[in-house]
CSV table of C-alpha atoms and ligand atoms in Angstrom, one decimal:
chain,number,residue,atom,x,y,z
A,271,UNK,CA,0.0,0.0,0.0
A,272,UNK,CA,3.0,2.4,0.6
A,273,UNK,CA,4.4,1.7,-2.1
A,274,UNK,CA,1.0,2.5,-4.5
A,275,UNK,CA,0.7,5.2,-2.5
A,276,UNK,CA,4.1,6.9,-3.5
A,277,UNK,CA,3.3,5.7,-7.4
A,278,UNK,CA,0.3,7.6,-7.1
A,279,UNK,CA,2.4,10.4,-5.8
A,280,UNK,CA,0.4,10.9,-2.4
A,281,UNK,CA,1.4,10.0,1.6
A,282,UNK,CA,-0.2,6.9,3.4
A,283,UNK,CA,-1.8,7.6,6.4
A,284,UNK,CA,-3.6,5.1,8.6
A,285,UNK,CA,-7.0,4.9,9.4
A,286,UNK,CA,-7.3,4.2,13.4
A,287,UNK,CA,-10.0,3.7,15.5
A,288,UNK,CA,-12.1,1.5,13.1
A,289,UNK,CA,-12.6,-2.5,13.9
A,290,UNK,CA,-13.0,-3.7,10.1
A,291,UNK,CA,-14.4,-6.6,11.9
A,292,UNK,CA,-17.6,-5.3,11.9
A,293,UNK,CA,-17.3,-5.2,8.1
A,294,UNK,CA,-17.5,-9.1,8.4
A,295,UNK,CA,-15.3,-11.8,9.7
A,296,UNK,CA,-13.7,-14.6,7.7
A,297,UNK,CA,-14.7,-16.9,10.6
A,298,UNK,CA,-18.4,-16.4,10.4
A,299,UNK,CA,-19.2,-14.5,13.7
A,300,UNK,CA,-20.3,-11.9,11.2
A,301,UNK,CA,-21.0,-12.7,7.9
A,302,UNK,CA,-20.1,-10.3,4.9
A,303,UNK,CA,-22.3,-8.8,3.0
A,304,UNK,CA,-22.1,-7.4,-0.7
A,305,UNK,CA,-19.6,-8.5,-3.5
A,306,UNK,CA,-15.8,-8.7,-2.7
A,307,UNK,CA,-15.2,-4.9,-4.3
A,308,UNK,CA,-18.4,-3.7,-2.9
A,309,UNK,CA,-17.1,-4.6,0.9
A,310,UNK,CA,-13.4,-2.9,-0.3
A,311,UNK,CA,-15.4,0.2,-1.7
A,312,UNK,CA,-17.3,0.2,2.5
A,313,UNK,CA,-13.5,0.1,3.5
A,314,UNK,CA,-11.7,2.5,0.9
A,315,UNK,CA,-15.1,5.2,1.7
A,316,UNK,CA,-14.5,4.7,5.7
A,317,UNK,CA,-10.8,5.6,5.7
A,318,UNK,CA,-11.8,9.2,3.9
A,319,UNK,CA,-14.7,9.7,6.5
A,320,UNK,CA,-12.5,8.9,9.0
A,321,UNK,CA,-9.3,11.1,8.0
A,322,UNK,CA,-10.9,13.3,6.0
A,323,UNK,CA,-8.5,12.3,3.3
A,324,UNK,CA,-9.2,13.1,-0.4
A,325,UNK,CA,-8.3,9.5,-1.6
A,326,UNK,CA,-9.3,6.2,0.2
A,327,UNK,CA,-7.9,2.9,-0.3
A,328,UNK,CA,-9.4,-0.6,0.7
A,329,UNK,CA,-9.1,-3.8,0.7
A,330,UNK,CA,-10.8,-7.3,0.2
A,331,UNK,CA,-9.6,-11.0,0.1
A,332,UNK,CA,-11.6,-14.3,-0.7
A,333,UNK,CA,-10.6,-17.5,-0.7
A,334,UNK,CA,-12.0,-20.6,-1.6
A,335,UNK,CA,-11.5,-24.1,-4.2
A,336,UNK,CA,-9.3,-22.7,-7.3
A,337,UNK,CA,-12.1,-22.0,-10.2
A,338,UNK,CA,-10.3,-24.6,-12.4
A,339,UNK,CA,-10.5,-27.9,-10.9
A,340,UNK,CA,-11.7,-27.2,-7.4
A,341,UNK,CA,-9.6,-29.0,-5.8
A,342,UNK,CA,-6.7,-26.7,-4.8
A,343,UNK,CA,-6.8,-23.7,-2.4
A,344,UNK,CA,-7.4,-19.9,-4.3
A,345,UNK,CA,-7.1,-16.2,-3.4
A,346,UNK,CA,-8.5,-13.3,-4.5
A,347,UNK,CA,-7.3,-9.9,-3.4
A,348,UNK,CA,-9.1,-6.7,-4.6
A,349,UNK,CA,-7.8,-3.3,-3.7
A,350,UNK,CA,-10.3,-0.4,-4.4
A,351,UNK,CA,-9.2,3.7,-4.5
A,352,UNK,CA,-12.3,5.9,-3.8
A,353,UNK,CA,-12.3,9.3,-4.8
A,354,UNK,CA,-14.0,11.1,-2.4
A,355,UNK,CA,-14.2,14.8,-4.2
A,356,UNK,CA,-15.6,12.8,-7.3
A,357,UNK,CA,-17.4,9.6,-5.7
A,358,UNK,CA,-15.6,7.4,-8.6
A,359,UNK,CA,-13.4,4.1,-7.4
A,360,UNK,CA,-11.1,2.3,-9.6
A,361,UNK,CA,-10.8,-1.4,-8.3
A,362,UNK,CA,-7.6,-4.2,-9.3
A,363,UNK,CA,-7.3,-7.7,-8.2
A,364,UNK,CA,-5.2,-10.1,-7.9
A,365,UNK,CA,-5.5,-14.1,-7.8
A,366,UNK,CA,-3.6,-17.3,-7.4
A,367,UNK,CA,-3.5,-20.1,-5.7
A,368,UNK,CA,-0.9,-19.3,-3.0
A,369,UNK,CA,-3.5,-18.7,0.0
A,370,UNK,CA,-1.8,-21.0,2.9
A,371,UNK,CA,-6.2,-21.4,3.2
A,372,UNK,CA,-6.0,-24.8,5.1
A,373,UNK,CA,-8.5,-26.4,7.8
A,374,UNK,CA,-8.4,-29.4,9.9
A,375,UNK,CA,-10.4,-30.9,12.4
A,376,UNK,CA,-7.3,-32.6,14.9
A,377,UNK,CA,-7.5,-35.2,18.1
A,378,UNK,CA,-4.7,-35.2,19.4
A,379,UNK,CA,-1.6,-32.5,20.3
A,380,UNK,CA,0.5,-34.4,17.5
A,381,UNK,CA,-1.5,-33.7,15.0
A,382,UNK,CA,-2.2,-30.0,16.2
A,383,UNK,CA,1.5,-29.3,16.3
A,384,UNK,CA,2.3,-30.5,12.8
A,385,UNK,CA,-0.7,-28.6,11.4
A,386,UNK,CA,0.7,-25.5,13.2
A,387,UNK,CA,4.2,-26.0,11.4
A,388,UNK,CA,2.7,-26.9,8.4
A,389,UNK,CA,1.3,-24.0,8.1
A,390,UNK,CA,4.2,-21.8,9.2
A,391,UNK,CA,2.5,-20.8,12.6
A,392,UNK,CA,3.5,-18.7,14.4
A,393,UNK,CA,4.8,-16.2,11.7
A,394,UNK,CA,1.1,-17.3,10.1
A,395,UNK,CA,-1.5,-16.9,12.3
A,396,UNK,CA,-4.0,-20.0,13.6
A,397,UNK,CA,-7.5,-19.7,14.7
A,398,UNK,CA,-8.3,-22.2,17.4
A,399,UNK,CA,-11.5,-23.4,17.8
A,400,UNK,CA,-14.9,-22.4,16.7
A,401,UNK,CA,-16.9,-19.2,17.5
A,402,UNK,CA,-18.6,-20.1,20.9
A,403,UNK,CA,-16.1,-22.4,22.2
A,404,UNK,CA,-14.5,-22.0,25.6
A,405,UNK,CA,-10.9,-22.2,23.7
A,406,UNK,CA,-11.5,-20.0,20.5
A,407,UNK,CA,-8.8,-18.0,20.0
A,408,UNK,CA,-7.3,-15.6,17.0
A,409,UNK,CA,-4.4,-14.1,18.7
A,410,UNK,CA,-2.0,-17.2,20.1
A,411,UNK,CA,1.6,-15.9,19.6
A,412,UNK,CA,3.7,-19.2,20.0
A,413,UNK,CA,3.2,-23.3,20.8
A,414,UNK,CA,3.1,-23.1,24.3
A,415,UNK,CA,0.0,-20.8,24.0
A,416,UNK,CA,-1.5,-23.0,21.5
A,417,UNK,CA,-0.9,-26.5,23.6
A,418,UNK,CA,-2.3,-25.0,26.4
A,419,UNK,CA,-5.5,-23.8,24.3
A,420,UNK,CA,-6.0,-27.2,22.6
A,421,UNK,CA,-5.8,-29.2,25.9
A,422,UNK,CA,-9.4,-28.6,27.2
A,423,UNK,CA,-10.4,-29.2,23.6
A,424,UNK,CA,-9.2,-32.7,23.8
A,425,UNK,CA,-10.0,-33.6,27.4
A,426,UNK,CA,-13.8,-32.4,26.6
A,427,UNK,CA,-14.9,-33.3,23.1
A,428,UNK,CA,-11.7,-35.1,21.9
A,429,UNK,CA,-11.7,-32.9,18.7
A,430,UNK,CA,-10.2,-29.4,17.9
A,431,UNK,CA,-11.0,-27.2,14.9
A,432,UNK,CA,-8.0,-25.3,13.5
A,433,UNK,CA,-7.6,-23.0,10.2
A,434,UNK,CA,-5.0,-20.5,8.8
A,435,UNK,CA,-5.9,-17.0,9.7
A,436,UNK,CA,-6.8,-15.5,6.6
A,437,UNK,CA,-7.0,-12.1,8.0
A,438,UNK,CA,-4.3,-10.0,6.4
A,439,UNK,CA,-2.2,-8.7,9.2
A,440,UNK,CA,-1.8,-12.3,10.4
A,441,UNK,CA,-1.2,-13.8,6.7
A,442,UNK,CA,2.6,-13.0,4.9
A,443,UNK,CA,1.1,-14.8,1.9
A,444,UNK,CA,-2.5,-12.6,1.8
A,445,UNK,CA,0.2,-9.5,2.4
A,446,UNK,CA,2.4,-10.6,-1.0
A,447,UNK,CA,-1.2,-11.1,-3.0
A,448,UNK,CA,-1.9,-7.3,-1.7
A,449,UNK,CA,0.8,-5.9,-2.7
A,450,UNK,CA,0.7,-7.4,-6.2
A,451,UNK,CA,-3.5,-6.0,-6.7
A,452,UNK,CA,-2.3,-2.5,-5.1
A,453,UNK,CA,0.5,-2.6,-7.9
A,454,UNK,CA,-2.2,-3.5,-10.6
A,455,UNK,CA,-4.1,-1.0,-9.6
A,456,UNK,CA,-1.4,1.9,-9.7
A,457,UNK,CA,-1.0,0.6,-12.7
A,458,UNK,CA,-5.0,1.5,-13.5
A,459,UNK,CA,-5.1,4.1,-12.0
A,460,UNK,CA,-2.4,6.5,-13.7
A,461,UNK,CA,-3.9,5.0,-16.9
A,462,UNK,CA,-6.2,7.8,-17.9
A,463,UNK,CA,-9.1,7.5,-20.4
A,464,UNK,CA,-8.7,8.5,-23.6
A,465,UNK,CA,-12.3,10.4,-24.3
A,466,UNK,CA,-12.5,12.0,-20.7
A,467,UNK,CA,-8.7,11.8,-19.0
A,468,UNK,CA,-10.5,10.2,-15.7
A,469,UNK,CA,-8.2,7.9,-14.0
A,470,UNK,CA,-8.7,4.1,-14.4
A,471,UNK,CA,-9.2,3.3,-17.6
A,472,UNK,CA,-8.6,-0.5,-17.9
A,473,UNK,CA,-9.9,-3.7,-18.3
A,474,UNK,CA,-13.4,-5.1,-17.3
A,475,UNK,CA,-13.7,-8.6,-19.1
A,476,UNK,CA,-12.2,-10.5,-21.6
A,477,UNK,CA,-13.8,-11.0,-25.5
A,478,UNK,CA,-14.2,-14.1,-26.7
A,479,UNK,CA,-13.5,-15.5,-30.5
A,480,UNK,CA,-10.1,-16.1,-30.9
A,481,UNK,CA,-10.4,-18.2,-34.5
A,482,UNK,CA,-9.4,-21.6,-34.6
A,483,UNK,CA,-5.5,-21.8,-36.7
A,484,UNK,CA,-6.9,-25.2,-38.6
A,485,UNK,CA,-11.2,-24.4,-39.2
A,486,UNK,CA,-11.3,-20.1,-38.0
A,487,UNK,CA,-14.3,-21.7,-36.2
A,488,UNK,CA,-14.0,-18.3,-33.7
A,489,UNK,CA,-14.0,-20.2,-30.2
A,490,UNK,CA,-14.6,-19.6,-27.1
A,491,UNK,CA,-10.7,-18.4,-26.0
A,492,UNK,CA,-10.4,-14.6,-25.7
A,493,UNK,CA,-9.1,-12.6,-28.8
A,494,UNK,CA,-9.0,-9.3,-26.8
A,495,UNK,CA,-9.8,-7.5,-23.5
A,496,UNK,CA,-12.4,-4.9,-23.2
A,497,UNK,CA,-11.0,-1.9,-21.8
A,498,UNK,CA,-13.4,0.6,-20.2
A,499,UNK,CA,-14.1,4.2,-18.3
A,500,UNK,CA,-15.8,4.0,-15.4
A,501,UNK,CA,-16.7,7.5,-15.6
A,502,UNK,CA,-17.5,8.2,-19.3
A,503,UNK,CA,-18.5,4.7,-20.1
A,504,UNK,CA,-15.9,4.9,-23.6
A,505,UNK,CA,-14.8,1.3,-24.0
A,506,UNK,CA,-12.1,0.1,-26.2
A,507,UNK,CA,-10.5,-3.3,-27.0
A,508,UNK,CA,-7.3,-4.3,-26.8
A,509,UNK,CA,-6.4,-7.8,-29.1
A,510,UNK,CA,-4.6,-10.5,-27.0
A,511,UNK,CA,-4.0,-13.4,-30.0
A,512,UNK,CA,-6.1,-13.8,-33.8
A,513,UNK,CA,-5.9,-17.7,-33.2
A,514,UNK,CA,-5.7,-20.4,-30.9
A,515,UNK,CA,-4.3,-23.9,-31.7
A,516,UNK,CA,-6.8,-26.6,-32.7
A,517,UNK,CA,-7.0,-28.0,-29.2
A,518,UNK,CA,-8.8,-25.7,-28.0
A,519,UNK,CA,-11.6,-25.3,-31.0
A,520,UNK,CA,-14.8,-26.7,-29.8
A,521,UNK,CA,-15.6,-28.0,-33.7
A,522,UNK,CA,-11.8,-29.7,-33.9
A,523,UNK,CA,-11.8,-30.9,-30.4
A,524,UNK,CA,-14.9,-30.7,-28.8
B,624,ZN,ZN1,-11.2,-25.8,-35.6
B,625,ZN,ZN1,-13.8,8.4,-19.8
């Protein structure tokens, strides 16, 4: 964030005295509400109310099955800048599949300890425990706090819930993802339209139709992105390929 920030040729300030808690939890004591940039747009809006700064920034993370197969973990990271003078936001994202997102329902301190190092606690944070439960916990700093957590688990249900703590301050690889969709959206940002000049002018989808090399069957692989102004609604594309190999034509190889 500092460092899109400087790109954008302002200072970073802070915004204190919120709990962004109360925007939603990843644990489900409070459920979000809204799509991922919508709940970074609450955020980026907040930090101007609250400082009375001219620009806001925000942020949002989900993370869930990868949208390929399903079967690894994925990350999203949006990063939205608000506007306030203007009320426009620019939004960027980020996504991959390194998340350290990882659950596990252990009964025994074995198998608690080598989930904890697996997961690179305590440089990566663990929650302990369910909401409700007489051991839940966000905030254990080392293993002697965590043993001494998950020993009334054991002794009273033989069973103790544990999951990384997606919540960025607590997560080095949520923090890396960050920094990557604050950089994309420098990037955005200083891109101004060319009908209007308004800042942000970038892409909102992909365009497929890509032809296939062997039949120019046009198939369903993007042939361009669609560029577009959030302010002026001027929309432009920009070609990625003409073709695609035959493997991926749906006439071909379907
Ligand atoms: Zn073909
Ligand atoms: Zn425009």
């Amino acid at each position: 964030m500092q460092g899109l920030a400087a790109r954008l040729g302002h200072d970073l300030i802070l915004a204190e005295g919120f709990d962004t808690d109360s925007l939603g939890t990843f644990t489900n004591e409070r459920s979000r509400t809204g799509t991922q940039v919508e709940a970074a747009l609450a955020k980026a809006r907040l930090a101007c109310e609250l400082t009375g700064a001219e620009f806001g920034l925000g942020s949002e993370g989900s993370f869930g099955p990868d949208p390929h197969m399903g079967t690894a973990a994925w990350g999203v990271e949006v990063v939205v800048c608000f506007d306030a003078a203007s009320g426009q936001h620019v939004h960027a994202a980020a996504q991959g599949p390194s998340t350290n997102y990882r659950q596990a329902s252990v009964s025994s301190w074995p198998q608690a300890s080598a989930f904890a190092e697996q997961i690179g606690f305590p440089g990566h944070g663990l929650i302990v425990g369910r909401p409700g439960e007489a051991w839940f916990d966000k905030e254990l700093g080392s293993m002697e706090a965590l043993k001494t957590h998950a020993a009334p688990a054991f002794l009273q249900q033989g069973e103790l819930w544990l999951e990384t703590d997606m919540r960025a301050h607590r997560n080095p690889t949520r923090m890396a993802m960050i920094e990557a969709a604050a950089e994309a959206l420098a990037a955005r940002w200083l891109q101004g339209c060319p009908a209007c000049a308004a800042p942000g002018f970038g892409p909102i989808r992909l365009i497929p139709g890509a032809l296939c090399e062997c039949c120019a069957y046009p198939t369903g692989a993007a042939k361009a992105q669609l560029l577009a102004c959030a302010v002026c609604g001027h929309e432009q594309a920009a070609p990625i390929r003409a073709t695609v190999p035959a493997q991926r034509c749906e006439m071909c190889n379907p």
